[in-house]
PDB file of C-alpha atoms in Angstrom:
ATOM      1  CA  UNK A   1      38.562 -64.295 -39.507  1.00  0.00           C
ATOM      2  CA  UNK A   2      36.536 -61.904 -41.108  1.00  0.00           C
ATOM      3  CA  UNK A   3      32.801 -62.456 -40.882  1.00  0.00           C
ATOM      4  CA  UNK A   4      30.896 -61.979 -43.553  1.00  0.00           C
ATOM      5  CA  UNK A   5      26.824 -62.322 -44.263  1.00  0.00           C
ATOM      6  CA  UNK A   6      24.084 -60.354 -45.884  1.00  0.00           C
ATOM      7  CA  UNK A   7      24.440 -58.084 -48.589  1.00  0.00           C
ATOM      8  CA  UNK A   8      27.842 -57.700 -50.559  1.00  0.00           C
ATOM      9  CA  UNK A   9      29.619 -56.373 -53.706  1.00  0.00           C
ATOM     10  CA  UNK A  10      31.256 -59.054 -55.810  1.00  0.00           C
ATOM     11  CA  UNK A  11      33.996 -57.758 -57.848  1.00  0.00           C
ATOM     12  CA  UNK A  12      35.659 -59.169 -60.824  1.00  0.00           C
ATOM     13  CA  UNK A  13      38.299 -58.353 -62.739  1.00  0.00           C
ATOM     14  CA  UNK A  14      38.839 -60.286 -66.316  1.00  0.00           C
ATOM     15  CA  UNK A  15      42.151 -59.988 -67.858  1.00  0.00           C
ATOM     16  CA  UNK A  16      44.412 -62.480 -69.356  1.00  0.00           C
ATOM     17  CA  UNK A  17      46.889 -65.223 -67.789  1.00  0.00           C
ATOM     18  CA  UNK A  18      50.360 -63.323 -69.361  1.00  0.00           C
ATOM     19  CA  UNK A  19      49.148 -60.022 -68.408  1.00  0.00           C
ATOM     20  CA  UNK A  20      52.046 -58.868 -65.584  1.00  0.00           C
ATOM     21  CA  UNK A  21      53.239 -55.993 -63.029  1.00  0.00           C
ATOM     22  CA  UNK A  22      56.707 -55.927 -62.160  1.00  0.00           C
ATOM     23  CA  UNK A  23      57.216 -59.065 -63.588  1.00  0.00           C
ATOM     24  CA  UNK A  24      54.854 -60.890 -61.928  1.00  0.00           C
ATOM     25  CA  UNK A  25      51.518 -62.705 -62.435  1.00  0.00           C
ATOM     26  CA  UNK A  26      48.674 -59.365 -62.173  1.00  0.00           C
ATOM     27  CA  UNK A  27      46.015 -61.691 -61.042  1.00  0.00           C
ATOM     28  CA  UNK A  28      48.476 -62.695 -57.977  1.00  0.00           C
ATOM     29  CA  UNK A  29      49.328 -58.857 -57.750  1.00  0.00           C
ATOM     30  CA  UNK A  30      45.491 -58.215 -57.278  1.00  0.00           C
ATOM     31  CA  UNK A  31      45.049 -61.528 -54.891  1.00  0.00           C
ATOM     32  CA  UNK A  32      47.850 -59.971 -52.719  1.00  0.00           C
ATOM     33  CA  UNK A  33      46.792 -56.764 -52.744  1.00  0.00           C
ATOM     34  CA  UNK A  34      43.308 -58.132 -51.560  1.00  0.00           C
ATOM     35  CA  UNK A  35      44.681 -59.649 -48.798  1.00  0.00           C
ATOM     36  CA  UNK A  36      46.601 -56.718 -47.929  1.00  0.00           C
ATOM     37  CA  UNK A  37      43.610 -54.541 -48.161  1.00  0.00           C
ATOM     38  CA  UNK A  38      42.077 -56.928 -45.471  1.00  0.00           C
ATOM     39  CA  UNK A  39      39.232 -58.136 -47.836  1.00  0.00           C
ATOM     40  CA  UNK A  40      37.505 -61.193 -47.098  1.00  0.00           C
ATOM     41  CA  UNK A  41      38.149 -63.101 -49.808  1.00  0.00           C
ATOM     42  CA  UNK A  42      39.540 -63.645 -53.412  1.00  0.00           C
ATOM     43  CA  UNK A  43      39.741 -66.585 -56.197  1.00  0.00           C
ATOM     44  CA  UNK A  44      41.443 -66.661 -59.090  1.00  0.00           C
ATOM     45  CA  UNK A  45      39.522 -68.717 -62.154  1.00  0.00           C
ATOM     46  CA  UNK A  46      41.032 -69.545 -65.764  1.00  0.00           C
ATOM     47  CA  UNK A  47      39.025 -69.970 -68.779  1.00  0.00           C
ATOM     48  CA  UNK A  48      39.710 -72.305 -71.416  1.00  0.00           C
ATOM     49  CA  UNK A  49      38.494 -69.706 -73.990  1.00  0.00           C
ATOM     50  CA  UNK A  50      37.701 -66.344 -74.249  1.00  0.00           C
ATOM     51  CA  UNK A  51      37.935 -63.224 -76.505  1.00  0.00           C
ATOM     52  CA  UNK A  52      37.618 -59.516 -74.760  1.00  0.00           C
ATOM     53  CA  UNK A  53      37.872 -56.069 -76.396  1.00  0.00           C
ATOM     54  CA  UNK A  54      40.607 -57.341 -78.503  1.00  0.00           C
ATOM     55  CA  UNK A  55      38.437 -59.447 -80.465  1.00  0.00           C
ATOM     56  CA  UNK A  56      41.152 -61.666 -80.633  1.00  0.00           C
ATOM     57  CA  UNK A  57      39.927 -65.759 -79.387  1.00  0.00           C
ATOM     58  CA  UNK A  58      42.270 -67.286 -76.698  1.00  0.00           C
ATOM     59  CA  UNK A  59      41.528 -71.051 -76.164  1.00  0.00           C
ATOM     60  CA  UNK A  60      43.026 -73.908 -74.481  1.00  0.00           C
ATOM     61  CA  UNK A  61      42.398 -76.498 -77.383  1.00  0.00           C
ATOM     62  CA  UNK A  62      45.746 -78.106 -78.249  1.00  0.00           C
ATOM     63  CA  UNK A  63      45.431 -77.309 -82.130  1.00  0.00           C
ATOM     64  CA  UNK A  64      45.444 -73.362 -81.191  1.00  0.00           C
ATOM     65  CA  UNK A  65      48.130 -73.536 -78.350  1.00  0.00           C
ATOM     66  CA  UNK A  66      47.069 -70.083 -76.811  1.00  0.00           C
ATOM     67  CA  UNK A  67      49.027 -69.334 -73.268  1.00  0.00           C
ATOM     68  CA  UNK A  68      46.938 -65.884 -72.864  1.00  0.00           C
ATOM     69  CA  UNK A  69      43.852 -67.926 -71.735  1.00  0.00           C
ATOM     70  CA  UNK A  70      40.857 -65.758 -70.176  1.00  0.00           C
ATOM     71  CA  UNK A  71      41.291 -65.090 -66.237  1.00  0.00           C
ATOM     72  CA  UNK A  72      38.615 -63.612 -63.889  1.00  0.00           C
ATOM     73  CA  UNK A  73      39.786 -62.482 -60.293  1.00  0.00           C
ATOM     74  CA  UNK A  74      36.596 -62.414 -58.070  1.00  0.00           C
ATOM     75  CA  UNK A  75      36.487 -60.371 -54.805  1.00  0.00           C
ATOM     76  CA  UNK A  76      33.488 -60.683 -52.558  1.00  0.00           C
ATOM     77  CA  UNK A  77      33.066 -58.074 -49.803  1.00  0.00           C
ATOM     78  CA  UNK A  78      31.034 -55.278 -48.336  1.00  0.00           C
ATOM     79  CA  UNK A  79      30.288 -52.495 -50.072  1.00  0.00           C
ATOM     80  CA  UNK A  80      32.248 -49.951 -48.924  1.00  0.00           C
ATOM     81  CA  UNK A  81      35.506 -52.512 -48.675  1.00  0.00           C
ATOM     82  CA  UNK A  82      35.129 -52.964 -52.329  1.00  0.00           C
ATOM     83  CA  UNK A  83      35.022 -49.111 -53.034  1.00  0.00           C
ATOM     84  CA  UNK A  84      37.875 -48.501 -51.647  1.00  0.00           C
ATOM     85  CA  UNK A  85      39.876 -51.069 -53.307  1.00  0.00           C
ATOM     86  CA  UNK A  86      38.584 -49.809 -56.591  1.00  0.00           C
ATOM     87  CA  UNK A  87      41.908 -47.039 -56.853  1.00  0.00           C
ATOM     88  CA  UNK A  88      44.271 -49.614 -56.526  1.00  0.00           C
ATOM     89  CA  UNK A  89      42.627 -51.654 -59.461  1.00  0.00           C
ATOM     90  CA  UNK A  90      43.306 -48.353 -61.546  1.00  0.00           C
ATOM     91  CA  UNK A  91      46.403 -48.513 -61.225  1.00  0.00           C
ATOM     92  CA  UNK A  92      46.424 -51.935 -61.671  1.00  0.00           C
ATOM     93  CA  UNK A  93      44.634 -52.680 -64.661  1.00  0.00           C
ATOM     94  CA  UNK A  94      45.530 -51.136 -68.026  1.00  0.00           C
ATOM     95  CA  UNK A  95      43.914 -53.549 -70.406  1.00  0.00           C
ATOM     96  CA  UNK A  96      41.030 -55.544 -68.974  1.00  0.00           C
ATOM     97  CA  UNK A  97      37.633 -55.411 -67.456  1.00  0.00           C
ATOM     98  CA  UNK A  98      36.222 -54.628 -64.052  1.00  0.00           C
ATOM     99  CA  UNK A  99      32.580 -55.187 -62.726  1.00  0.00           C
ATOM    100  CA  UNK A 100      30.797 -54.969 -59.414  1.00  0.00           C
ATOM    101  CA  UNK A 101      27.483 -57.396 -59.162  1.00  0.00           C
ATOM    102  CA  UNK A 102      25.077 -57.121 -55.604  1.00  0.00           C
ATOM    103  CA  UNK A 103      25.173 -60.082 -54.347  1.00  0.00           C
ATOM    104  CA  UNK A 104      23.822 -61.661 -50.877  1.00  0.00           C
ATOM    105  CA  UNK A 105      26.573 -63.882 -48.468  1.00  0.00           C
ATOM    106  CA  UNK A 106      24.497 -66.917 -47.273  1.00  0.00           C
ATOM    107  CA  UNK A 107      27.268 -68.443 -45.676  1.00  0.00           C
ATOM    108  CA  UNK A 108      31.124 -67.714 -45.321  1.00  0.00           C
ATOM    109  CA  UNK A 109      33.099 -69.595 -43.397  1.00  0.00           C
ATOM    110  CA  UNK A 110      37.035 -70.915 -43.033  1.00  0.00           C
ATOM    111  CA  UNK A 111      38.636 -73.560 -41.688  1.00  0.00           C
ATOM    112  CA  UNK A 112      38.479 -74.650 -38.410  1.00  0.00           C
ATOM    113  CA  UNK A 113      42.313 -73.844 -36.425  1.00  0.00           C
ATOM    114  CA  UNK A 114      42.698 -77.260 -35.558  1.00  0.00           C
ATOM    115  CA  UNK A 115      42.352 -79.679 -38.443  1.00  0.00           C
ATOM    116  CA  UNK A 116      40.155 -82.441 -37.768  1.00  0.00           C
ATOM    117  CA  UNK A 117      37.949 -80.121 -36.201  1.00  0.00           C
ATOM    118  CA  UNK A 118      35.425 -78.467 -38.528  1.00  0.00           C
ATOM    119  CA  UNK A 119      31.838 -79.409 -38.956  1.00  0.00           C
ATOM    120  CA  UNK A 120      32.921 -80.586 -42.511  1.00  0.00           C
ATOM    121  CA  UNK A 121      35.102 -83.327 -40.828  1.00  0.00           C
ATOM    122  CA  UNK A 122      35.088 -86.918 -41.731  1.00  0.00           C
ATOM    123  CA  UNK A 123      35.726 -89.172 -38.876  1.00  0.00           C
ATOM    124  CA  UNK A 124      37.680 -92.662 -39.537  1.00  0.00           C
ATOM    125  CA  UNK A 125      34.612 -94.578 -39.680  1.00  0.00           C
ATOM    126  CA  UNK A 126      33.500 -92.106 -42.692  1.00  0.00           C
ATOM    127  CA  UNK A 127      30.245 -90.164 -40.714  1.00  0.00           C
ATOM    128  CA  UNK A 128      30.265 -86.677 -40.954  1.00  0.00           C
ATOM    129  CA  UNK A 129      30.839 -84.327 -38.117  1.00  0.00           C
ATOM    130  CA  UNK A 130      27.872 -82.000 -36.698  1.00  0.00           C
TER     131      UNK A 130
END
């Protein structure tokens, strides 16, 4: 696991749900590639409305019936980790935006290996785990 505390670079890339490479989803392009890269982390969120240099409003209210809703793929890393995943976001990302935000890690953690195990755990009798 990759350990992770301090100061950091959040990254995050807004584009829209139908935008695609090779046919595929490009925020699961960039979450892949992220993981290839060995970064420490990436989440994909969906808006329910949006508009972006388009000018053009996407929502999620039924009346409008918009499947391009607003998507934001947020990286959180080091620094220098970040940087160099920058050149494969260029290729990437044709329409879009891309910003990097300082940001301090105050905690970062996974999963314990063994389920059951983690400090988060919930024992039968419902007390938390220490």
């Amino acid at each position: 696991m990759t350990s992770l505390t301090g100061r950091a670079l959040r990254l995050t890339v807004y584009i829209g749900e139908d935008d695609t490479w090779h046919h595929k989803p490009l925020y699961s392009e960039i979450v892949h590639r992220a993981h290839a890269a060995g970064l420490a982390g990436a989440s994909v969120f969906r808006g329910v409305e949006g508009f972006g240099a388009s000018s053009r409003i996407h929502t999620s209210r039924l009346l409008s019936l918009s499947e391009d809703l607003p998507v934001a793929v947020v990286v959180v890393d080091t620094e220098e980790r970040v940087r160099a995943f920058l050149p494969q976001l260029d290729e990437l990302v044709g329409e879009g935006l891309v910003t990097l935000d300082e940001c301090e890690v105050v905690r970062y953690a996974g999963r314990a290996s063994n389920p059951g195990t983690g400090p988060d755990t919930v024992d039968p009798e419902g007390e938390k785990s220490s």
